[in-house]
Tab-separated table of C-alpha atoms (C1' of nucleotides) in Angstrom:
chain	number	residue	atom	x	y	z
A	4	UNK	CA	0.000	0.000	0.000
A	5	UNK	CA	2.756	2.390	0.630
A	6	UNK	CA	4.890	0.163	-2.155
A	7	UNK	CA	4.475	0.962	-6.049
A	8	UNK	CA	2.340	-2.074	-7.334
A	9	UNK	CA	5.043	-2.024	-10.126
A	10	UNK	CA	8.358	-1.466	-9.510
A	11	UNK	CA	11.115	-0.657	-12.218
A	12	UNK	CA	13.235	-3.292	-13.616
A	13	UNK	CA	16.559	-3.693	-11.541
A	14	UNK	CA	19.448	-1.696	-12.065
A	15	UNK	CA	21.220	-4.606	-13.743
A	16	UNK	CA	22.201	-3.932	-17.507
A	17	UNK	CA	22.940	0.032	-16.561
A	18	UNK	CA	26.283	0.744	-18.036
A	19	UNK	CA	26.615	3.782	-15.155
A	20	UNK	CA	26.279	1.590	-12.658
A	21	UNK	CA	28.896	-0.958	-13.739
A	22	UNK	CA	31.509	2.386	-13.965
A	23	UNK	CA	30.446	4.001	-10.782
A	24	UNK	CA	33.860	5.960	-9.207
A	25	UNK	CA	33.183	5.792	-5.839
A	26	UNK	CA	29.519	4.323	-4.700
A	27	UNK	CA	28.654	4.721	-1.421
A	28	UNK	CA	29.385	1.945	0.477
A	29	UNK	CA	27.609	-1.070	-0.073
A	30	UNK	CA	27.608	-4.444	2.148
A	31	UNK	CA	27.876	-6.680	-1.083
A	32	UNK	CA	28.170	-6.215	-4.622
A	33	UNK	CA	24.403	-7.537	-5.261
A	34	UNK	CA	22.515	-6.386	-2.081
A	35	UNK	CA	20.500	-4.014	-4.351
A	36	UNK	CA	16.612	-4.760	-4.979
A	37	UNK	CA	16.896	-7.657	-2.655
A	38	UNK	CA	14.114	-6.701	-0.803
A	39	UNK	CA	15.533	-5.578	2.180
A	40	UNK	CA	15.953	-2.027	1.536
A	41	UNK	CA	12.466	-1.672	3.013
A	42	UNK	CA	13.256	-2.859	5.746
A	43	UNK	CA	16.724	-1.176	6.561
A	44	UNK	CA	14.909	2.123	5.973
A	45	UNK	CA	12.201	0.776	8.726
A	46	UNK	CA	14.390	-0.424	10.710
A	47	UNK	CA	17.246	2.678	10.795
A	48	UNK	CA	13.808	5.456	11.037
A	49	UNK	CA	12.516	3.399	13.846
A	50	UNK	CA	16.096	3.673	15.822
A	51	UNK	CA	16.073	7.718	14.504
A	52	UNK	CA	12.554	8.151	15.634
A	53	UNK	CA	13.282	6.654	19.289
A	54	UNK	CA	16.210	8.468	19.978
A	55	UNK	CA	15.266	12.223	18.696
A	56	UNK	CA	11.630	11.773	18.206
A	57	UNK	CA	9.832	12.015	15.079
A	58	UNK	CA	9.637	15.636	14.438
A	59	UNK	CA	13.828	15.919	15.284
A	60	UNK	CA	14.366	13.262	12.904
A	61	UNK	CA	14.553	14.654	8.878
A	62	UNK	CA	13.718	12.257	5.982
A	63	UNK	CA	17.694	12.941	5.203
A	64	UNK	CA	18.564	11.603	8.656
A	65	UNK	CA	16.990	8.251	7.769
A	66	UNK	CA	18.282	8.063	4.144
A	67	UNK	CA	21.666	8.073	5.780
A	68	UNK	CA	21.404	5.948	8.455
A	69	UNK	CA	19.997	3.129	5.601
A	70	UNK	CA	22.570	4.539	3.244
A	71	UNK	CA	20.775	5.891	0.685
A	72	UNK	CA	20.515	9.453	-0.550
A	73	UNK	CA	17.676	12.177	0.304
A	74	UNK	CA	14.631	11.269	-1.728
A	75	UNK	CA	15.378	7.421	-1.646
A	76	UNK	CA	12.915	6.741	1.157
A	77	UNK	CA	10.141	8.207	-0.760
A	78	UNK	CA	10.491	5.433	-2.958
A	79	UNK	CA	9.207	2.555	-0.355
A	80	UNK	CA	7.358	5.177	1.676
A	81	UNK	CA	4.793	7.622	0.917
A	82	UNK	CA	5.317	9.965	3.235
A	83	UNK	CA	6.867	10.181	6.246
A	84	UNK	CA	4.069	10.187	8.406
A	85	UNK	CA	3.462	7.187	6.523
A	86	UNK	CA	7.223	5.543	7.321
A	87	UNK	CA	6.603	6.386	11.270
A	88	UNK	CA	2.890	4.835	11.283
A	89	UNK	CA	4.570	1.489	9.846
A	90	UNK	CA	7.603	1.643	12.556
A	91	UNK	CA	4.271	1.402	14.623
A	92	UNK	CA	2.555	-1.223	13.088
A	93	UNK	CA	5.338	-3.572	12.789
A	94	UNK	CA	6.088	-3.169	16.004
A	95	UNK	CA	2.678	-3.540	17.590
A	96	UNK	CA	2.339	-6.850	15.362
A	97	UNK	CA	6.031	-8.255	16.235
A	98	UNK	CA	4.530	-7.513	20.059
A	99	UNK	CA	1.130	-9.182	19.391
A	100	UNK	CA	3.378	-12.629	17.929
A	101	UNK	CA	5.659	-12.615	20.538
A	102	UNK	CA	3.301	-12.681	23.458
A	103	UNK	CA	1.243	-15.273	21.676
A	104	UNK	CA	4.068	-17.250	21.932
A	105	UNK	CA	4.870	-16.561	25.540
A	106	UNK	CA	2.047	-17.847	26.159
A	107	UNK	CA	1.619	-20.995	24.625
A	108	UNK	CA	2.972	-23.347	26.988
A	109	UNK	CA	2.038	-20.771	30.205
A	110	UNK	CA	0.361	-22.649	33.069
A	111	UNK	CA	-2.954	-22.105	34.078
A	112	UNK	CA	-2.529	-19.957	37.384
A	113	UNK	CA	-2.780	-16.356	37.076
A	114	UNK	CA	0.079	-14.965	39.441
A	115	UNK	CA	2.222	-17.269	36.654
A	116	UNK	CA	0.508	-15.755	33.757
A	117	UNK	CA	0.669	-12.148	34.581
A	118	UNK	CA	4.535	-13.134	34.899
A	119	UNK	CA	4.677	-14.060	31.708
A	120	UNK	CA	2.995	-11.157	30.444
A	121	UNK	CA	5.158	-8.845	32.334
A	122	UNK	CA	8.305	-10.238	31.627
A	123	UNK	CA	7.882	-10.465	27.759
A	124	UNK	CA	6.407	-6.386	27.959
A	125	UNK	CA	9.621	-5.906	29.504
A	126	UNK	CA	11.787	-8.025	26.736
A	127	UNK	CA	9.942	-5.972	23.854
A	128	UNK	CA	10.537	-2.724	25.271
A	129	UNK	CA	13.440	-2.922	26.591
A	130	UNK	CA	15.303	-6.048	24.965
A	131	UNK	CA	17.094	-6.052	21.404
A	132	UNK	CA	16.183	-4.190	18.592
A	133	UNK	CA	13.482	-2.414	21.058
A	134	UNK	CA	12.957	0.489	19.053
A	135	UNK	CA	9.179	0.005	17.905
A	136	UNK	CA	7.118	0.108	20.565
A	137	UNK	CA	8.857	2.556	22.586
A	138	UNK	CA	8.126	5.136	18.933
A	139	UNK	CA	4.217	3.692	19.116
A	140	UNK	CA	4.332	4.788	22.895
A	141	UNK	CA	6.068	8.035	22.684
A	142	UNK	CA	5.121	9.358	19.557
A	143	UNK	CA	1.418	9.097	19.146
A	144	UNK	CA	0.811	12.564	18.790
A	145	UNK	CA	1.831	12.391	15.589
A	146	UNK	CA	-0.153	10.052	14.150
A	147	UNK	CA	-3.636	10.673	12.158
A	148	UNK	CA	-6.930	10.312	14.093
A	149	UNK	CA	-7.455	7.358	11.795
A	150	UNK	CA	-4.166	5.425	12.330
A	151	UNK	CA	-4.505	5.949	15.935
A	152	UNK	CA	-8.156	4.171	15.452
A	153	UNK	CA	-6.186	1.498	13.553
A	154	UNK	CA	-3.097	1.120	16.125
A	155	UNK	CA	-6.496	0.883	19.036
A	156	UNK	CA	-7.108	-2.446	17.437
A	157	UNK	CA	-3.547	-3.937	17.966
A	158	UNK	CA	-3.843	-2.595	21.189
A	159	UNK	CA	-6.933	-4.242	21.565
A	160	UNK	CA	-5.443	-7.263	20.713
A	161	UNK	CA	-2.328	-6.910	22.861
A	162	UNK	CA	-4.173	-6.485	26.299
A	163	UNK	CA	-6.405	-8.598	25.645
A	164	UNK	CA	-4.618	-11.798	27.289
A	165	UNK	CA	-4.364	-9.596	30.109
A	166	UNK	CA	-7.933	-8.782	31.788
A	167	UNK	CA	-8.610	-12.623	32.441
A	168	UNK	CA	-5.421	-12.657	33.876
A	169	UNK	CA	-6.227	-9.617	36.235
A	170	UNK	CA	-10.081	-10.359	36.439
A	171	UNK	CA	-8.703	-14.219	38.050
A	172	UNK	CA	-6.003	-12.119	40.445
A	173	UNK	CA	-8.326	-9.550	41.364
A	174	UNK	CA	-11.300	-12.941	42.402
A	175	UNK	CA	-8.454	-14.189	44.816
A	176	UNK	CA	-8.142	-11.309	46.400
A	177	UNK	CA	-4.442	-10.247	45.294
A	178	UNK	CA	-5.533	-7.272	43.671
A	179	UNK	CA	-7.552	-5.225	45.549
A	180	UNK	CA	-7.649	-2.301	43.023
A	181	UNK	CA	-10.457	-1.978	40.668
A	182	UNK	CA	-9.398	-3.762	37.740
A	183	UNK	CA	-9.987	-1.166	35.069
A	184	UNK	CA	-7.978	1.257	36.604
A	185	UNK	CA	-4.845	-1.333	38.249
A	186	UNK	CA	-4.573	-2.297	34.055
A	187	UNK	CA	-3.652	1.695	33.609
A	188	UNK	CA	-1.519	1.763	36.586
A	189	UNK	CA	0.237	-1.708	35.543
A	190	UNK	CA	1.024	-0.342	31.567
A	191	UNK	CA	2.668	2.542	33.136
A	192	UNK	CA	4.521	1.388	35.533
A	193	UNK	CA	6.251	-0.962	32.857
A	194	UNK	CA	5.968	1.316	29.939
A	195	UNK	CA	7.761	4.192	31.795
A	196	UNK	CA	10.604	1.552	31.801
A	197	UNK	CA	11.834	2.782	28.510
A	198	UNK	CA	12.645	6.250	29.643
A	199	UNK	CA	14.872	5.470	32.447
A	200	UNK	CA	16.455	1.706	31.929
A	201	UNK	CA	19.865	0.969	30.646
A	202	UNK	CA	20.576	-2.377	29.554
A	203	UNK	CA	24.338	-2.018	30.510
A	204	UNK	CA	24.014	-1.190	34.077
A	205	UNK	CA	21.109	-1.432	36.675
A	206	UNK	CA	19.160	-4.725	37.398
A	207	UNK	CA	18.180	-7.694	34.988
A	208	UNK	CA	14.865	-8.274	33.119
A	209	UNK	CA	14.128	-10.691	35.799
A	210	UNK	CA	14.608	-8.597	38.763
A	211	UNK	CA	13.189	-5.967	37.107
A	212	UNK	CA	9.976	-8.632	36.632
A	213	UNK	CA	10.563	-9.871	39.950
A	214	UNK	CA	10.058	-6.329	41.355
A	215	UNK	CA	6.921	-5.641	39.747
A	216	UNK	CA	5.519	-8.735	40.501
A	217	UNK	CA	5.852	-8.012	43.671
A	218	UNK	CA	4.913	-4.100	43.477
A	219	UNK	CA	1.489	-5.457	41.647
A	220	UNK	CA	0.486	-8.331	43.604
A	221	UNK	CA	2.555	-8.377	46.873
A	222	UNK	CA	2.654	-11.585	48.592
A	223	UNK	CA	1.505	-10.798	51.842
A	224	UNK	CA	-0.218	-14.013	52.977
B	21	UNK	CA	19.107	35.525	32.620
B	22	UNK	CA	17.363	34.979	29.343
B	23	UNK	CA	15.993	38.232	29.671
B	24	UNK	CA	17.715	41.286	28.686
B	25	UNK	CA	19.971	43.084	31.561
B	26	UNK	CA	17.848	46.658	31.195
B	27	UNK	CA	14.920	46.826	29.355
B	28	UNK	CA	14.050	49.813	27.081
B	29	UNK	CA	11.513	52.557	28.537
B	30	UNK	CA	7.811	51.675	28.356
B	31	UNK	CA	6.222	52.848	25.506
B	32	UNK	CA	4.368	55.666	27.574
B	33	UNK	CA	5.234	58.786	25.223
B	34	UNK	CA	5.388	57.042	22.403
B	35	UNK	CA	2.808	59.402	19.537
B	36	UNK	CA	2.831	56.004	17.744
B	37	UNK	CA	1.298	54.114	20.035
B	38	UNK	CA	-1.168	56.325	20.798
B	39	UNK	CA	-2.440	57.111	17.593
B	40	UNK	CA	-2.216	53.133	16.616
B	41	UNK	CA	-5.042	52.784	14.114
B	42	UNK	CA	-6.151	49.080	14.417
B	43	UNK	CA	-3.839	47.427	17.136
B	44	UNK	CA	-4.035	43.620	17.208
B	45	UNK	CA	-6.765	42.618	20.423
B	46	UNK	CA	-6.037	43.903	23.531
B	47	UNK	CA	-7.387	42.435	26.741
B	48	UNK	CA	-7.357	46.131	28.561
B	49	UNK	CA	-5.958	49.212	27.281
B	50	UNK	CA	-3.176	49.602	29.886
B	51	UNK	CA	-1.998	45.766	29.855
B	52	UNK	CA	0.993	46.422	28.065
B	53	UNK	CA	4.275	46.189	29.916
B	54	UNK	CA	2.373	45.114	32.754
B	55	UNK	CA	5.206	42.167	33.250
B	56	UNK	CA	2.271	39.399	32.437
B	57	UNK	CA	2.819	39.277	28.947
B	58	UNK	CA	6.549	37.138	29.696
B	59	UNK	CA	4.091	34.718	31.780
B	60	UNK	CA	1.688	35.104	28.978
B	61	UNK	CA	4.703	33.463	26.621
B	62	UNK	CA	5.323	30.494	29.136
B	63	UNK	CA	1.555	29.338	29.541
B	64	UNK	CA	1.230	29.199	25.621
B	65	UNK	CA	4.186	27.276	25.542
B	66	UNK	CA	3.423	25.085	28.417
B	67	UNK	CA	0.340	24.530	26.208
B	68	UNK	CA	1.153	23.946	22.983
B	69	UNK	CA	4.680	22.260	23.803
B	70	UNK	CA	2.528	19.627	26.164
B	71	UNK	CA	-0.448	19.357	22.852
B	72	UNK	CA	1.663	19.299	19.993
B	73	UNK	CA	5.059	18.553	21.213
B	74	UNK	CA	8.078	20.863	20.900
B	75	UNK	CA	9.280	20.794	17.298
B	76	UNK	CA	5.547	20.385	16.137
B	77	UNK	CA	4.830	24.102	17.826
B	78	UNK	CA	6.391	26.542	15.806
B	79	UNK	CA	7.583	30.010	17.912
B	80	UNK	CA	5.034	31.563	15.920
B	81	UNK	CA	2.198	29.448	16.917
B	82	UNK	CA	3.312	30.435	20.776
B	83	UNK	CA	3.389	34.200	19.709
B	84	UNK	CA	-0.121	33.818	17.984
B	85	UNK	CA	-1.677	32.083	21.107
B	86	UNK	CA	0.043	34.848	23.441
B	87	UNK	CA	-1.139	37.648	20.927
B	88	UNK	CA	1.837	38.594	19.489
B	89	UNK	CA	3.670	38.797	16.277
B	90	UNK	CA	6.082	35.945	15.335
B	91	UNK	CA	9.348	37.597	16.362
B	92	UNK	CA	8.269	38.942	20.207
B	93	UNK	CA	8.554	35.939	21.855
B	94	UNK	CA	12.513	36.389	21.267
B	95	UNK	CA	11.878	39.561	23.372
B	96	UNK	CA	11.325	37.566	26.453
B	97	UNK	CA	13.384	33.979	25.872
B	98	UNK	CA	16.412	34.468	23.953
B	99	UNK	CA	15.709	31.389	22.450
B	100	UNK	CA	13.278	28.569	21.591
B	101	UNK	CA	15.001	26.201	23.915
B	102	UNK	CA	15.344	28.640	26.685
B	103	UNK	CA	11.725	28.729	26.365
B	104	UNK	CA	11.097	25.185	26.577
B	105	UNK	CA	13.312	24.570	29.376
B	106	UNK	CA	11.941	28.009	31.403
B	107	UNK	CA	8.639	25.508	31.099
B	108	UNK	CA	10.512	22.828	32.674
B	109	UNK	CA	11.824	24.616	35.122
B	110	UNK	CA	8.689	26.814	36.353
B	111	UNK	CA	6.948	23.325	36.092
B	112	UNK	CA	9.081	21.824	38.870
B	113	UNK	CA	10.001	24.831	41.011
B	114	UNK	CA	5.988	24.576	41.347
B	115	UNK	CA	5.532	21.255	42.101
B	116	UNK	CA	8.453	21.491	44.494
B	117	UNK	CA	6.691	24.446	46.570
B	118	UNK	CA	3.241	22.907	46.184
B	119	UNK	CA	4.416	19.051	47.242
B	120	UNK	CA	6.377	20.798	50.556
B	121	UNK	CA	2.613	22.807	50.865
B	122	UNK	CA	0.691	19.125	50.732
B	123	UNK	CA	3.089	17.791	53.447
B	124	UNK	CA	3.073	20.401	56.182
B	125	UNK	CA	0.469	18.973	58.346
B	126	UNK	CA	0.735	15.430	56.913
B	127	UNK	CA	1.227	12.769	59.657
B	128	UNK	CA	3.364	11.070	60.444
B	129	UNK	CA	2.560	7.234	59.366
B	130	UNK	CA	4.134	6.366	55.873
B	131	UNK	CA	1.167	4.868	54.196
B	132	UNK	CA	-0.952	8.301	55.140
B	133	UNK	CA	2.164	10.291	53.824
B	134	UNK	CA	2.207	7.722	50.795
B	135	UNK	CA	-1.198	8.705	50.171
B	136	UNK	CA	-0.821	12.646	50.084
B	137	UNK	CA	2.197	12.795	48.072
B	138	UNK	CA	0.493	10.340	45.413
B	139	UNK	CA	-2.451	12.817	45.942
B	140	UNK	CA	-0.492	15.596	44.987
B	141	UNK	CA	1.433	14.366	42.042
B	142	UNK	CA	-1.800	13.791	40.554
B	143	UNK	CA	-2.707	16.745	40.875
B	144	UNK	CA	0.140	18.553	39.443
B	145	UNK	CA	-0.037	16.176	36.579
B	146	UNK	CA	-3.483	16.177	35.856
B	147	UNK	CA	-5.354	19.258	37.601
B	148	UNK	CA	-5.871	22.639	35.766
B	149	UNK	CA	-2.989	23.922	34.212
B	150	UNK	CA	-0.928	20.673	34.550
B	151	UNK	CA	1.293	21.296	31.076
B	152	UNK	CA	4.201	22.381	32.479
B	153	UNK	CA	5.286	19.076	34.204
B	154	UNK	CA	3.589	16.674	31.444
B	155	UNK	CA	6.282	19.161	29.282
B	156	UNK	CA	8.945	18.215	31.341
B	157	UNK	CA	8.588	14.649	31.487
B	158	UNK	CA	7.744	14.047	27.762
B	159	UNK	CA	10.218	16.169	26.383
B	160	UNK	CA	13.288	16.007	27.532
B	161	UNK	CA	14.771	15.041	24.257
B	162	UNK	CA	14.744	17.785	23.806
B	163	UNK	CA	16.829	20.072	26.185
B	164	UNK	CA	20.838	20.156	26.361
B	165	UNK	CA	23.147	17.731	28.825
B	166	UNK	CA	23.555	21.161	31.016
B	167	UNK	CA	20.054	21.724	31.282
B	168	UNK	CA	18.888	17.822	31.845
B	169	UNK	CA	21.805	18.313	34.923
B	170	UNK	CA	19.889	21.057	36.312
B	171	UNK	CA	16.395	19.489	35.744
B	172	UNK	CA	17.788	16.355	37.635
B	173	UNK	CA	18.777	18.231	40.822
B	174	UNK	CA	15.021	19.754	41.130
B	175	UNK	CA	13.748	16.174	40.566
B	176	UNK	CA	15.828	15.406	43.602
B	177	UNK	CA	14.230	17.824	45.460
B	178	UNK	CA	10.880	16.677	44.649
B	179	UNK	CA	11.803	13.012	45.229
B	180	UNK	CA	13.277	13.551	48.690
B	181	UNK	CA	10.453	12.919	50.545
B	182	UNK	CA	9.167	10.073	48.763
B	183	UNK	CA	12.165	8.150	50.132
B	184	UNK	CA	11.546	7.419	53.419
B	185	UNK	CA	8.460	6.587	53.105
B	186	UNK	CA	9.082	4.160	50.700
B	187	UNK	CA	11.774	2.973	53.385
B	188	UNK	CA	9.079	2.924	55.766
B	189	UNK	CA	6.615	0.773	54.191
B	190	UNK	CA	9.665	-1.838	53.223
B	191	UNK	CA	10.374	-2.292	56.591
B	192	UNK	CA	7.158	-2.737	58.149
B	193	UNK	CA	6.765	-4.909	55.217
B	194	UNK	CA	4.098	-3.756	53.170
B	195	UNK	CA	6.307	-2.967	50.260
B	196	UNK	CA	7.881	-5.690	49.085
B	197	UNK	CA	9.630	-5.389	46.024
B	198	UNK	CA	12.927	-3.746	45.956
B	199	UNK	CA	12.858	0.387	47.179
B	200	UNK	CA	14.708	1.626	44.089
B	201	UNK	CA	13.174	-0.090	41.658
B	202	UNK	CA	9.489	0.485	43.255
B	203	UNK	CA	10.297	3.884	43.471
B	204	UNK	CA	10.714	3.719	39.511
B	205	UNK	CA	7.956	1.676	39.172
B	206	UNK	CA	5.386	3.377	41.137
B	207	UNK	CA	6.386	6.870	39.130
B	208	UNK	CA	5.660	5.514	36.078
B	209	UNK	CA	2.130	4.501	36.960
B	210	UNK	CA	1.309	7.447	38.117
B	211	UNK	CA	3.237	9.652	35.412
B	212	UNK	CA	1.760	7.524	32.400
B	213	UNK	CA	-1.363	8.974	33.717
B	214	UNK	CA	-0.501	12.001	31.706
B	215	UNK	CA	-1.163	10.115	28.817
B	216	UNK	CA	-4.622	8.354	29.416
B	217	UNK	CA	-6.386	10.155	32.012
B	218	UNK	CA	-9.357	12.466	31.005
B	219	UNK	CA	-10.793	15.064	33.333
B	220	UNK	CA	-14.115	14.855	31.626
B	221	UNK	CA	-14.742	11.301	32.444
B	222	UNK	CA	-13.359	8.093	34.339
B	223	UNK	CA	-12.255	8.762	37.742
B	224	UNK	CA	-11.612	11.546	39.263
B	225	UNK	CA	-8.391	12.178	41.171
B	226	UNK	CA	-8.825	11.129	44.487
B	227	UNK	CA	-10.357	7.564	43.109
B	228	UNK	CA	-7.136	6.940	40.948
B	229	UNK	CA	-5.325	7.620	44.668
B	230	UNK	CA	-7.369	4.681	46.163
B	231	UNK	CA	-6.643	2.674	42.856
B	232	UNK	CA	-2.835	3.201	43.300
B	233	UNK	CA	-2.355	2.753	47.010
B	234	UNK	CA	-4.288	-0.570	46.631
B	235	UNK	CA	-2.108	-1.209	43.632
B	236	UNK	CA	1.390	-0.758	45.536
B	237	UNK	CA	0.613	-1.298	48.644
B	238	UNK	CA	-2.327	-3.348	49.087
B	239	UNK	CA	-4.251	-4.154	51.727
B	240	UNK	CA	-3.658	-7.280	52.545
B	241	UNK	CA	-3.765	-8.513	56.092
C	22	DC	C1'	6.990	44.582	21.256
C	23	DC	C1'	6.326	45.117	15.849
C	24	DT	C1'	8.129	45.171	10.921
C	25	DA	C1'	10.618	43.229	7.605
C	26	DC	C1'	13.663	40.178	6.549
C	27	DC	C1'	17.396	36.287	6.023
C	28	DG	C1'	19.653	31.804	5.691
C	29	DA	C1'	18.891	27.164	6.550
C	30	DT	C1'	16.383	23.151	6.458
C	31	DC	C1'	12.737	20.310	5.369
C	32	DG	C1'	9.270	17.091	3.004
C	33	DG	C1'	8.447	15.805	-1.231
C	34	DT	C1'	8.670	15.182	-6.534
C	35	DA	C1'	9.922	14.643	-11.722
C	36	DG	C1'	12.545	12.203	-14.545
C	37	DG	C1'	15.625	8.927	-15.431
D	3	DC	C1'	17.163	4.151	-6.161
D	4	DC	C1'	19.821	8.744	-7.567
D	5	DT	C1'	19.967	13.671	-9.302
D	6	DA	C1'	18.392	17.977	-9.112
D	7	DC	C1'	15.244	20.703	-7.637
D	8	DC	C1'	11.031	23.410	-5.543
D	9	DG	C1'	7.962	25.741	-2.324
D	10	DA	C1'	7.083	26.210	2.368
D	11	DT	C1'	8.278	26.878	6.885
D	12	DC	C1'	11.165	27.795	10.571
D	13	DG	C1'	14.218	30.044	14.247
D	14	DG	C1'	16.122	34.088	14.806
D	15	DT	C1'	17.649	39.176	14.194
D	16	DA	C1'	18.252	44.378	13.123
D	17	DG	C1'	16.252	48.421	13.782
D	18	DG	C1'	12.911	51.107	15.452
DNA sequence: CCTACCGATCGGTAGG
DNA sequence: CCTACCGATCGGTAGG
């Protein structure tokens, strides 16, 4: 949708090409067209977007950091508004597969589940190549009304494992905060993660886990 | 300091200004150089910085909002970021004095003390005319190293007396989880707030307070 | 605080 | 995907 139906024929065959002086740098002799251009744009805007924020990041910026020149972006992306609503997407989607797996072979217990939940939030956000969702979190505001409608979906999707999981703790009595409101409390308290954690110093994923486990759902009996 | 040293004589005197045909809206007719207007600048900011985000607000969107033309906010902030962090820093020097206010004739118990200071923070993040810290904590991108230095000591400040109450409620052993990382954990609930909570509707302040002091610290025995 | 203005940068595009 | 380019906008300033 944001991709040409039809692209050009590759470069191959272009005399100019062959005789380049100095080309930028390239990884390989035959990396071009294969496809992952896309994603090396999506993937070096996502890391651009994070760290200065969409509107401190230029379309040039990005181009660079994938090694291409200014307008080359424009060709897999129709915009940039459109190249920071996919950073969302994907990442939203990567999150929704991930926890799906988590999950699969997750016992039955609640206190267990809700680890399970919180421990893989933790790895998305804060693991490697945890650039996405901390853009989808922190840069919202510049989104369309509609692609915020459309990201509300994935979001749907991504908490939903989570209410049984807090309906069945807050049954037995080991969360005594209206459920509604201890979901908004719980999201922030992990989301706010990615402004202060630093994967080279400070405590683990675990403890970190560990710590809100215990913040959430005590274990005062 | 990011005003000028001496400022030039009040226009009082000035033929001009008196025979001004159409002069852009003026609340009063003696408002001008009343020493508001510089305040005037800040609250737009605050507003539109917290809305928009600060390189999505132009300075001429501030000057429109604070009834000027594009080039008098420069008058009063030397520069864009000098006006963004001036919003930082009014934002905490605020919540500072108005935190110390909330504790005065708190008692002495930690979970009561827990429950004012969570009070209050909600307040200054979501009561009327909470942009200033929202500003602060969602932008800070976009200030210098200096500047984040001198943020971080006023955050100190405001943290100070959440400390031993958090040391408190370890001991007598209705925190559980770890005091530094709780600390972190619990801010983050309650400053993601920022980002969902709606005056309009849902709770209102003092029922989030219940919400997170069941949350954290339960209620166990 | 306004007027008039400047240099720089930016998103985006045509054509190959 | 590059080259060459455009129109718009932006932060900031001189001078009054």
């Amino acid at each position: 949708m944001e991709r040409p139906v039809a692209r050009s024929s590759p470069a191959a065959g272009d005399p100019a090409a062959e005789r380049r002086p100095r080309g930028r740098p390239r990884k390989t002799l035959h990396d071009r067209d294969d496809g992952n251009r896309r994603q090396e744009v999506l993937r070096a805007a996502a890391r651009l977007f994070r760290r200065k924020g969409f509107h401190a990041t230029s379309t040039r910026d990005i181009a660079a950091a994938a090694g291409m020149r200014s307008g080359s972006p424009f060709y897999h992306f129709k915009s940039k508004g459109a190249l920071l609503y996919a950073v969302m997407e994907e990442g939203m989607r990567s999150a929704i597969l991930r926890q799906q797996a988590a999950l699969a072979d997750a016992p039955a217990v609640p206190q267990e589940r809700l680890r399970l939940l919180v421990r893989n939030h933790f790895d998305i956000l804060l693991g490697p190549g945890s650039d996405f969702i901390p853009v989808m979190l922190y840069e919202s505001r510049s989104i369309t009304a509609r692609q915020r409608t459309l990201l509300a979906q994935l979001q749907g999707d991504y908490e939903a494992p989570w209410l049984p999981v807090l309906d069945g703790l807050h049954a037995a009595g080991r969360l005594r905060a209206d459920v509604k409101l201890a979901r908004l409390l719980i999201f922030g308290a992990l989301n706010w993660s990615a402004q202060w954690y630093d994967r080279r110093k400070g405590a683990s994923l675990d403890e970190l886990t560990g710590a809100a486990l215990q913040l959430f759902i005590g274990d005062c009996p």
